[in-house]
mmCIF file of C-alpha atoms in Angstrom:
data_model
loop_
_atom_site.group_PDB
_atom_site.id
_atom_site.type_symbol
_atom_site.label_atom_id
_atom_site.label_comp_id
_atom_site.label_asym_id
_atom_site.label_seq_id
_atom_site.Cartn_x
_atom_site.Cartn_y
_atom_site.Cartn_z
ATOM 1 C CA UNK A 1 78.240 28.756 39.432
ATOM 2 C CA UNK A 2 81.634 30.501 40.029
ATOM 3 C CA UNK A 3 82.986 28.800 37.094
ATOM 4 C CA UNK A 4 80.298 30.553 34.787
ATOM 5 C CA UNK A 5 82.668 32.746 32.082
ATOM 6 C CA UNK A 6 80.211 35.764 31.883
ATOM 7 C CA UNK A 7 82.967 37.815 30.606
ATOM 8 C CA UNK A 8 81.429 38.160 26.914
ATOM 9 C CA UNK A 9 82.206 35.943 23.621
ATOM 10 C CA UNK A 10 84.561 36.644 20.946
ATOM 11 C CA UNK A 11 82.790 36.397 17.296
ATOM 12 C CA UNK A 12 84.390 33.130 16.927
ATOM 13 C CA UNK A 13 82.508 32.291 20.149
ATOM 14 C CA UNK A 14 79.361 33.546 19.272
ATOM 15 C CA UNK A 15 77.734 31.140 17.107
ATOM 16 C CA UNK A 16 77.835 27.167 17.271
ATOM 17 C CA UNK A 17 78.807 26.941 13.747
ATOM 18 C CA UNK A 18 81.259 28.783 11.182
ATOM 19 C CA UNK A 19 79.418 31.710 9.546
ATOM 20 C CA UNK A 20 81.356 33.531 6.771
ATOM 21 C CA UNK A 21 82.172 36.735 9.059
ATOM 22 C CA UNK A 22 84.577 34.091 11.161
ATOM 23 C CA UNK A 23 85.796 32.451 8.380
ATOM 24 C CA UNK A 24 86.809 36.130 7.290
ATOM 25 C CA UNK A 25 88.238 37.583 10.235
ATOM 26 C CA UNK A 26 90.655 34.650 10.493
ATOM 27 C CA UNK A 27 91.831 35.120 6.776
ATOM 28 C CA UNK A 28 92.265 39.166 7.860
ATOM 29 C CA UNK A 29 94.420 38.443 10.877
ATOM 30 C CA UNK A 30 96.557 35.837 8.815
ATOM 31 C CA UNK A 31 97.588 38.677 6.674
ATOM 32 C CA UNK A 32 96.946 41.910 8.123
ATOM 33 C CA UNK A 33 97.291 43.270 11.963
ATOM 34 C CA UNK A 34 94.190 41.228 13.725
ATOM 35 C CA UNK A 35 92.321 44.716 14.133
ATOM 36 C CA UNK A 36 92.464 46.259 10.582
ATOM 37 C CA UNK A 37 89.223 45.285 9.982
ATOM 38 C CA UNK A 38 87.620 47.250 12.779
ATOM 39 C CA UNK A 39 89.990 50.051 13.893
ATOM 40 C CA UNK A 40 90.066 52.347 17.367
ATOM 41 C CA UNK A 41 88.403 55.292 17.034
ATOM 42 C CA UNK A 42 89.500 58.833 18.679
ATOM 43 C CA UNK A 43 87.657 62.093 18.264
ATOM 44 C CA UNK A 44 89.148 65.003 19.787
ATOM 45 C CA UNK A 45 89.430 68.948 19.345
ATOM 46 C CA UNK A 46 91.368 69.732 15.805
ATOM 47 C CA UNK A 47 93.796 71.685 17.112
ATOM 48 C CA UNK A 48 95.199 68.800 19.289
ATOM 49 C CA UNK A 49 94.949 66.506 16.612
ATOM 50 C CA UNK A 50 99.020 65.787 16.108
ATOM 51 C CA UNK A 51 99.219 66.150 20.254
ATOM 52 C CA UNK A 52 96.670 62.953 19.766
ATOM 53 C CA UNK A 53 97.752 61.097 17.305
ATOM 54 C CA UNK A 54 101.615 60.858 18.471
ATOM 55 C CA UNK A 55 99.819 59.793 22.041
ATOM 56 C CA UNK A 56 97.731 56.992 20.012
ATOM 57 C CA UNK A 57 100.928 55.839 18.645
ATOM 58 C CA UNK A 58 103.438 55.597 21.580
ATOM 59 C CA UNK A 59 100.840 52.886 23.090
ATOM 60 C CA UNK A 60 101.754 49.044 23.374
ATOM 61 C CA UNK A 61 98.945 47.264 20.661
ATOM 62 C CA UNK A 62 98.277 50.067 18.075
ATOM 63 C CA UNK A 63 100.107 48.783 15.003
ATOM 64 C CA UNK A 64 99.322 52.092 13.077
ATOM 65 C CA UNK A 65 98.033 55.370 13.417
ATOM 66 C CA UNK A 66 96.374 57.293 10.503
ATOM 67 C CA UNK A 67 96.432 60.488 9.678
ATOM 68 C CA UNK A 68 93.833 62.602 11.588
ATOM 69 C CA UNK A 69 90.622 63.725 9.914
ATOM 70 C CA UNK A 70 89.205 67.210 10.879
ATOM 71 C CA UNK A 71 86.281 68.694 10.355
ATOM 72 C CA UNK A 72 83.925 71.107 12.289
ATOM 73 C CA UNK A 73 86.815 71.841 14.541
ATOM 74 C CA UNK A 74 86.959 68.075 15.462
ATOM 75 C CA UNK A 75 89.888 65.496 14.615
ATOM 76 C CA UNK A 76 88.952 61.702 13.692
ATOM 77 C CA UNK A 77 91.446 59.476 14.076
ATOM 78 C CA UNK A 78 91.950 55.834 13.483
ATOM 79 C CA UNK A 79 94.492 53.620 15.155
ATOM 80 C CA UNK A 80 95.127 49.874 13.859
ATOM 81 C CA UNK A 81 94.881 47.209 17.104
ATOM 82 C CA UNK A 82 97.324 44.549 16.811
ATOM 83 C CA UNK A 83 95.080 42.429 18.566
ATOM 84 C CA UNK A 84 91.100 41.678 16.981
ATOM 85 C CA UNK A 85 88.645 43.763 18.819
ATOM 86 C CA UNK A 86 86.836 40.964 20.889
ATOM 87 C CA UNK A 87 89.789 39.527 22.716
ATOM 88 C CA UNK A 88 91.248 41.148 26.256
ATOM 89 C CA UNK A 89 94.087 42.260 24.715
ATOM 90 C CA UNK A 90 92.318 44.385 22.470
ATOM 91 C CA UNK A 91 90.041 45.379 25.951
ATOM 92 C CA UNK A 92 93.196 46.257 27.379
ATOM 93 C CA UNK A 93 94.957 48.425 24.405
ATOM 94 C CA UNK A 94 91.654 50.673 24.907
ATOM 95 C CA UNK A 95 92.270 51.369 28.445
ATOM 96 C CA UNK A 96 95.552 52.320 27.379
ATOM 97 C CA UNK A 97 95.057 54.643 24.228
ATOM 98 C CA UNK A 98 91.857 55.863 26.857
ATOM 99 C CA UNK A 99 94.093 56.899 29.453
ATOM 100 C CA UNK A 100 97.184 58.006 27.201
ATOM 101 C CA UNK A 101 94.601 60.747 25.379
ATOM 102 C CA UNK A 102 92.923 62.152 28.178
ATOM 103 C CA UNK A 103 96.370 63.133 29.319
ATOM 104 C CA UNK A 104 96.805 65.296 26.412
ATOM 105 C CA UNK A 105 95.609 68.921 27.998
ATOM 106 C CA UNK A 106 92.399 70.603 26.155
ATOM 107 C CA UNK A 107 92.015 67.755 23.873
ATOM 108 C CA UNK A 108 88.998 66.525 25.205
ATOM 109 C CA UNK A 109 89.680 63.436 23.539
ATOM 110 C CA UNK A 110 87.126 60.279 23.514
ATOM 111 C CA UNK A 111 88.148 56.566 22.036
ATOM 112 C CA UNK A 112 85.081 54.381 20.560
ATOM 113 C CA UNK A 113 85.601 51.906 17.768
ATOM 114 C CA UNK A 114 84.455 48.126 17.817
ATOM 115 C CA UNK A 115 86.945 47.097 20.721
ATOM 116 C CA UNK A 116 85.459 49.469 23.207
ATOM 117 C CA UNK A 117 81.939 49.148 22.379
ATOM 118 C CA UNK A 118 82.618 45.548 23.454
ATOM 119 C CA UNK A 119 84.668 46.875 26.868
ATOM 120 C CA UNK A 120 81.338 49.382 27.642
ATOM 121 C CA UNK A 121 79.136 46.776 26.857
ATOM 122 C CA UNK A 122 80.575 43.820 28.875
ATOM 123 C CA UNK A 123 81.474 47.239 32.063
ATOM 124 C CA UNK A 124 77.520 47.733 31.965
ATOM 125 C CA UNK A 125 76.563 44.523 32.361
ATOM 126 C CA UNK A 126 78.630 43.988 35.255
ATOM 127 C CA UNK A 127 77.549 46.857 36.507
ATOM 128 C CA UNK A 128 74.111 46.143 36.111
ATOM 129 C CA UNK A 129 73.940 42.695 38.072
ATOM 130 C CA UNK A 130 75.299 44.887 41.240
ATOM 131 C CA UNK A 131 72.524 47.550 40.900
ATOM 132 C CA UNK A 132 69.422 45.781 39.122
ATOM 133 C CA UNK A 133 69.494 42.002 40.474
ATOM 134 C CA UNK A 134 69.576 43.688 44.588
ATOM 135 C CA UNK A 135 67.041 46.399 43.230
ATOM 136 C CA UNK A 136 64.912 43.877 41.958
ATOM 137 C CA UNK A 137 65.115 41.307 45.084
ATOM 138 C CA UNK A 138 64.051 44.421 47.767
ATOM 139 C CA UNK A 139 61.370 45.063 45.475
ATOM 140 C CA UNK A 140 59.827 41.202 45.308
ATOM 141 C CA UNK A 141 60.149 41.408 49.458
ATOM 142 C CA UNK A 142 58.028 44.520 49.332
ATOM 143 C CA UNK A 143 55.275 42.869 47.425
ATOM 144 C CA UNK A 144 55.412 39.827 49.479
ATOM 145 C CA UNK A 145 55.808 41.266 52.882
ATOM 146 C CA UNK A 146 52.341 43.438 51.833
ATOM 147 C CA UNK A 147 51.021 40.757 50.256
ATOM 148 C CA UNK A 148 51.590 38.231 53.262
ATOM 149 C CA UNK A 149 51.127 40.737 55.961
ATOM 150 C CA UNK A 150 54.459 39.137 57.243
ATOM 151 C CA UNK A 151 58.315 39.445 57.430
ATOM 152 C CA UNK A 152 59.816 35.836 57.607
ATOM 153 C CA UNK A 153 57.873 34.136 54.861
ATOM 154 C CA UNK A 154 58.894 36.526 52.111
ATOM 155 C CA UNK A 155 62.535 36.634 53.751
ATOM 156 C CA UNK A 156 62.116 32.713 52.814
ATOM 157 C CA UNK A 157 60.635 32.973 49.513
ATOM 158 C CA UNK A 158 63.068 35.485 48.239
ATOM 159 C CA UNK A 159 66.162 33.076 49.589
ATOM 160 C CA UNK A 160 64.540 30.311 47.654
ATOM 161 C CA UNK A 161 64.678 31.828 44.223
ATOM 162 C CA UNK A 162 68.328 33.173 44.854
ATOM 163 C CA UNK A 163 69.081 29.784 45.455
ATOM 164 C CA UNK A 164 67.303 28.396 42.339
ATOM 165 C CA UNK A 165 68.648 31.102 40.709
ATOM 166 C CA UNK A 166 72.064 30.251 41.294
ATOM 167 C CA UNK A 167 71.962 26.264 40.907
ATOM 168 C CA UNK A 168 70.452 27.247 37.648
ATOM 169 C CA UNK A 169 73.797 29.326 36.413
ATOM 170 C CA UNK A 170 75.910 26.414 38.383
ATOM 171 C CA UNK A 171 74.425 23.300 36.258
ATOM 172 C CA UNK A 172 74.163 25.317 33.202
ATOM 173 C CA UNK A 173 77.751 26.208 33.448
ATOM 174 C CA UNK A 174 78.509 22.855 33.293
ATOM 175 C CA UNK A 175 75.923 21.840 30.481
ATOM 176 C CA UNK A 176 77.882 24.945 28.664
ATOM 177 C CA UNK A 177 81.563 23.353 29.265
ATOM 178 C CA UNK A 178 81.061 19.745 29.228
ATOM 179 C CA UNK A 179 78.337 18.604 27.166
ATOM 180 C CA UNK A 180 78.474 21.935 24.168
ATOM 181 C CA UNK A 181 81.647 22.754 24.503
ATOM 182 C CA UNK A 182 81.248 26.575 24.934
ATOM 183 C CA UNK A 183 84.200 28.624 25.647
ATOM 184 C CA UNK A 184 82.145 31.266 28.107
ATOM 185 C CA UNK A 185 78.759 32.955 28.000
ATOM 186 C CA UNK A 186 77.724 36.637 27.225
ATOM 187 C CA UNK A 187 77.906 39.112 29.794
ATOM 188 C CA UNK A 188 74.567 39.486 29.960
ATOM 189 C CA UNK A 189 73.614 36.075 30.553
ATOM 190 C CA UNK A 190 73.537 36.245 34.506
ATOM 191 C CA UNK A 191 71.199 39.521 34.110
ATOM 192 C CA UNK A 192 68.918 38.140 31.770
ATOM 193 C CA UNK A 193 68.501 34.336 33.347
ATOM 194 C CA UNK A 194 68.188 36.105 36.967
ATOM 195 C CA UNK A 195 65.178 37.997 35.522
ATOM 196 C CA UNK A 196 63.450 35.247 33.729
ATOM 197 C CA UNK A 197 63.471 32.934 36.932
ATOM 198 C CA UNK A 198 62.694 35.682 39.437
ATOM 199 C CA UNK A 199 59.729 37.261 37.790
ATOM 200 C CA UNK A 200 58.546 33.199 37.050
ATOM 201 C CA UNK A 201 59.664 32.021 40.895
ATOM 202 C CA UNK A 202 57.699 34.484 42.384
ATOM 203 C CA UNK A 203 55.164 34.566 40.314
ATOM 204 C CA UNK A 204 54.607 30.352 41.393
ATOM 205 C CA UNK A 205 55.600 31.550 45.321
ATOM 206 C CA UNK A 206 52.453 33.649 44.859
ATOM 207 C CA UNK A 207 50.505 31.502 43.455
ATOM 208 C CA UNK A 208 51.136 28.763 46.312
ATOM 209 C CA UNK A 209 51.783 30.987 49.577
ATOM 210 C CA UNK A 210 48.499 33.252 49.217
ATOM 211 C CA UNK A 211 46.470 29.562 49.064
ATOM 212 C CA UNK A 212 48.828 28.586 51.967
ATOM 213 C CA UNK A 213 48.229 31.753 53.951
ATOM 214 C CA UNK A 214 44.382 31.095 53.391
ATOM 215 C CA UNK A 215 44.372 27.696 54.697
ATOM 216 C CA UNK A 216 46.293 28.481 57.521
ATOM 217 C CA UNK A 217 43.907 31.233 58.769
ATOM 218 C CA UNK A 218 41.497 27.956 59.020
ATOM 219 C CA UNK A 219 43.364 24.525 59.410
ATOM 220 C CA UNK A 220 46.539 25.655 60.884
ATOM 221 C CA UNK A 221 50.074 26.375 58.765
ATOM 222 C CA UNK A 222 51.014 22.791 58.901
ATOM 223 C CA UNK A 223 47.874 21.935 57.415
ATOM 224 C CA UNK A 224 47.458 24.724 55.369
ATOM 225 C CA UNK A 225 50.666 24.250 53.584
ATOM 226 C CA UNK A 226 49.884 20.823 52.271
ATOM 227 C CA UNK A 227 46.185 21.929 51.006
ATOM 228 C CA UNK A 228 48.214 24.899 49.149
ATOM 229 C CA UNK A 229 50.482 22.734 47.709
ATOM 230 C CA UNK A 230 48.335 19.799 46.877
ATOM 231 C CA UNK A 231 45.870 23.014 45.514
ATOM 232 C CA UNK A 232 48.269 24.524 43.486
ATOM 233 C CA UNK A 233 51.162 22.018 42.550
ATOM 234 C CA UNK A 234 49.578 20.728 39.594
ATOM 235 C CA UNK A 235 48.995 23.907 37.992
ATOM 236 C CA UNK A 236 52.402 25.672 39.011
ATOM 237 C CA UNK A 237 54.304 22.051 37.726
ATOM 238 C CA UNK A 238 52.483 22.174 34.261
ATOM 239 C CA UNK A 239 53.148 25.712 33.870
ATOM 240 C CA UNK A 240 56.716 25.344 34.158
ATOM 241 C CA UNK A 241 56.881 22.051 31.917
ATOM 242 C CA UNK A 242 55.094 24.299 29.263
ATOM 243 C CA UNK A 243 57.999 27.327 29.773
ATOM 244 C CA UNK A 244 60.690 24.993 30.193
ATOM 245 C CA UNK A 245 59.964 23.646 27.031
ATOM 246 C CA UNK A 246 59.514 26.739 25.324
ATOM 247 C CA UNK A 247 62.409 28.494 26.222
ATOM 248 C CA UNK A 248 64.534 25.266 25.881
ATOM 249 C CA UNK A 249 63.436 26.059 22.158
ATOM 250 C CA UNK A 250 66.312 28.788 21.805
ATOM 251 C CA UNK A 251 68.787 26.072 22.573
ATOM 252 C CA UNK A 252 68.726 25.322 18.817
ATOM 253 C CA UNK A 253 69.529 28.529 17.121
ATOM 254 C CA UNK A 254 72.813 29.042 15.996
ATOM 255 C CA UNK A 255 73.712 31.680 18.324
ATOM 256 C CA UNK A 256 75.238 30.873 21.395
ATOM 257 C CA UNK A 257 74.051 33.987 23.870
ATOM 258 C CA UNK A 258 70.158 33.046 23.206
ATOM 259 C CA UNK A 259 71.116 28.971 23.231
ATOM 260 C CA UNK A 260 72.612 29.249 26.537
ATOM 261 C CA UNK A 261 69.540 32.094 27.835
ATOM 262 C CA UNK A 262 67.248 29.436 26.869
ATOM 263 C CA UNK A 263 69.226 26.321 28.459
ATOM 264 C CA UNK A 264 69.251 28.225 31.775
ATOM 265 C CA UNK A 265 66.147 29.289 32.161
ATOM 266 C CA UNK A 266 64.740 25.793 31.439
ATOM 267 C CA UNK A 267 66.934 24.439 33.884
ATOM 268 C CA UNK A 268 65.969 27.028 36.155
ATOM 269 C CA UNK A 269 62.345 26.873 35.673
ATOM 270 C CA UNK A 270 62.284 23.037 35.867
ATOM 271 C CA UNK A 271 64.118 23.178 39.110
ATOM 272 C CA UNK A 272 61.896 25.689 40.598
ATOM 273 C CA UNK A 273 57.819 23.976 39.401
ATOM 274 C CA UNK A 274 59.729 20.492 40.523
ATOM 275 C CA UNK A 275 62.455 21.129 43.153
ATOM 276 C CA UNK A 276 62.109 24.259 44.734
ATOM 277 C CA UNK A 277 57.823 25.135 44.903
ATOM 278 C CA UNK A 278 56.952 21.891 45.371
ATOM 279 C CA UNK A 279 59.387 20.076 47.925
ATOM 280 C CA UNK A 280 62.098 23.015 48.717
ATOM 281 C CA UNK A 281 59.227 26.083 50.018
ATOM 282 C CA UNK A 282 56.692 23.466 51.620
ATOM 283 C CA UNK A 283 59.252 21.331 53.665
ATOM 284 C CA UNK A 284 60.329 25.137 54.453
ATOM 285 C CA UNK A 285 56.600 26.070 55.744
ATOM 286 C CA UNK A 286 56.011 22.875 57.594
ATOM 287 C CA UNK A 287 59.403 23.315 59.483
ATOM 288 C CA UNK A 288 59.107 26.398 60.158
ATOM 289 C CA UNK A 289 55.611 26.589 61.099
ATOM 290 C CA UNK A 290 53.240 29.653 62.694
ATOM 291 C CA UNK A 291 56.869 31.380 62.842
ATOM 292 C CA UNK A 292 56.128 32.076 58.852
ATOM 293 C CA UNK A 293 53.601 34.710 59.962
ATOM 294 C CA UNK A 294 55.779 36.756 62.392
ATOM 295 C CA UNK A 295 55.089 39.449 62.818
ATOM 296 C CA UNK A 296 51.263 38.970 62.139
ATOM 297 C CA UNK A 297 48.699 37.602 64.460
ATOM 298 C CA UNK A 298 48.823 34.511 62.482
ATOM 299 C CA UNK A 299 51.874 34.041 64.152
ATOM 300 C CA UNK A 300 50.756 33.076 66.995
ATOM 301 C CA UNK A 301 47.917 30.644 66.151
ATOM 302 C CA UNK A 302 49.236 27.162 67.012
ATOM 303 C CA UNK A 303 48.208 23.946 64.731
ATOM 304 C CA UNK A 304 44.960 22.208 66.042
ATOM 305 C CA UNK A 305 45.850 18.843 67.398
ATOM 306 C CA UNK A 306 44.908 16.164 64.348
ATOM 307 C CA UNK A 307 42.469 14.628 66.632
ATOM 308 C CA UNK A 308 40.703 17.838 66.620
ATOM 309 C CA UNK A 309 40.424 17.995 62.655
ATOM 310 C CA UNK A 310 38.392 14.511 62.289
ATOM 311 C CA UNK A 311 41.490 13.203 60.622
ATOM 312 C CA UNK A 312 44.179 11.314 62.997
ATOM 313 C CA UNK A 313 46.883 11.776 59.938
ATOM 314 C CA UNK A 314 45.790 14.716 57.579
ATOM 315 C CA UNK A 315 49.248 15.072 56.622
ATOM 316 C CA UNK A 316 49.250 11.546 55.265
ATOM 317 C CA UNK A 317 46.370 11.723 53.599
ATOM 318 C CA UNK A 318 46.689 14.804 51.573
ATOM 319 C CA UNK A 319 50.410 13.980 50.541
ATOM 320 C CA UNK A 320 48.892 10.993 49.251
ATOM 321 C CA UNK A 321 46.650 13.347 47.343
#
């Protein structure tokens, strides 16, 4: 998973073939500055406009400045990038031109233009996976813990999807460099796959855990956790063969952000019906037992002794199920 490139895609990058718009943009950059095609952008107060344009110019990576554009009291002005707009060179230049026009006093002095729409964009993203993805995990443990009337089990649950979660980015990432030959992934990749297998994961944890926490009110958790998951494994397993299959479907479009969306979250959804619901959570409830419950009263009813159920191996027999 760590060597996931979720730092964004170049236009080249973006597609698994050679549409015309790449085939342009190289022919531009062999003859022009690599940016002419999609210049920086500055609007700032008129009356600063020279003030602006001389501090657009002194910075390393604009190959030209134009002359400023004013209207309404506002300037426009557009600086050439000597870099194209989607590489980190071009990222940095904006930083630069950012932080030399904002030291230009009154100006109040903004840059946008292709190259920092692509900065923002790939900023937010990061951004978002440090708000949305913890948001998002306290608020799945508040519907299980109310759902489950318990503490440890949803604790559990919620460790088992981060963990399919991330084995899901980890194999992709190498699907993505060794088998397609992708040179990174979109920023918004680890966003987007982390929501598709979380709202999916715990939708199946449901699904399983509220039949396992009814059993166990009756037979016990040991027993109750193999009659949820004999119960329930069929379904959640054909469910995910049917999503895994449909989202594996955006694998063939041409675009590379939605074919490698749709690679993960098939991986990630077969791993979870096959791997994670059906071995990975019950192996989890049978070792960990009663303790699931804590704090409810559930808790602290202990398994009946298989002698007591009329079955001297129960366990046996419904695995075999």
């Amino acid at each position: 998973m760590l060597t996931l490139d979720a730092n964004g895609l170049s236009n080249e990058e973006s597609f698994t073939g050679t549409p015309d718009s790449v085939v342009g943009e190289k022919i531009v950059a062999a003859h022009f500055p690599a940016g002419a095609g999609n210049p920086l952008v500055v609007v700032g107060k008129a009356d600063h406009a020279t003030q602006i344009s001389t501090a657009m110019s002194s910075v390393k990576g604009i190959a030209s400045v134009a002359e400023p554009q004013t209207s309404g009291g506002l300037a426009y002005i557009e600086g050439t990038m000597t870099d194209a707009v989607d590489t980190q060179a071009a990222k940095d230049t904006v930083d630069r031109v950012r932080a030399a026009v904002h030291a230009v006093d009154g100006a109040d002095a903004l840059a946008g233009g292709g190259a920092a729409i692509v900065l923002d964009t790939q900023r937010a993203s990061n951004h978002d996976n440090k708000v949305i993805i913890p948001v998002v995990l306290a608020v799945v443990l508040l519907i299980l813990a109310l759902l489950l009337r318990a503490l440890v089990a949803p604790v559990m649950l919620v460790a088992t999807v981060v963990l399919s979660f991330g084995a899901a980015l980890g194999i992709s990432s190498l699907v993505f460099h060794h088998l397609l030959g992708f040179d990174g992934a979109d920023s918004s990749l680890p966003l987007f796959v982390f929501v598709f297998l979380v709202a999916l994961g715990i939708d199946y944890n449901i699904f399983l855990m509220t039949r396992v926490h009814e059993e166990s009110k009756v037979h016990g958790t040991r027993r109750g956790a193999l009659i949820g998951v004999a119960a329930t494994g069929g379904v959640i397993t054909s469910a995910g063969l049917v999503l895994a299959g449909t989202f594996a479907v955006l694998a063939t479009m041409p675009v590379v952000a939605f074919a490698e969306i749709g690679i993960a979250v098939a991986l990630g959804v077969l791993l979870d019906t096959i791997v994670v619901r059906s071995v990975l959570v019950t192996a989890l409830n049978l070792d960990i037992g009663r303790h699931l419950w804590w704090p409810s009263k559930l808790a602290q009813k202990r398994d009946p002794a298989p002698e007591a159920l009329g079955d001297p191996e129960p366990e046996r027999a419904l695995a075999g199920n």
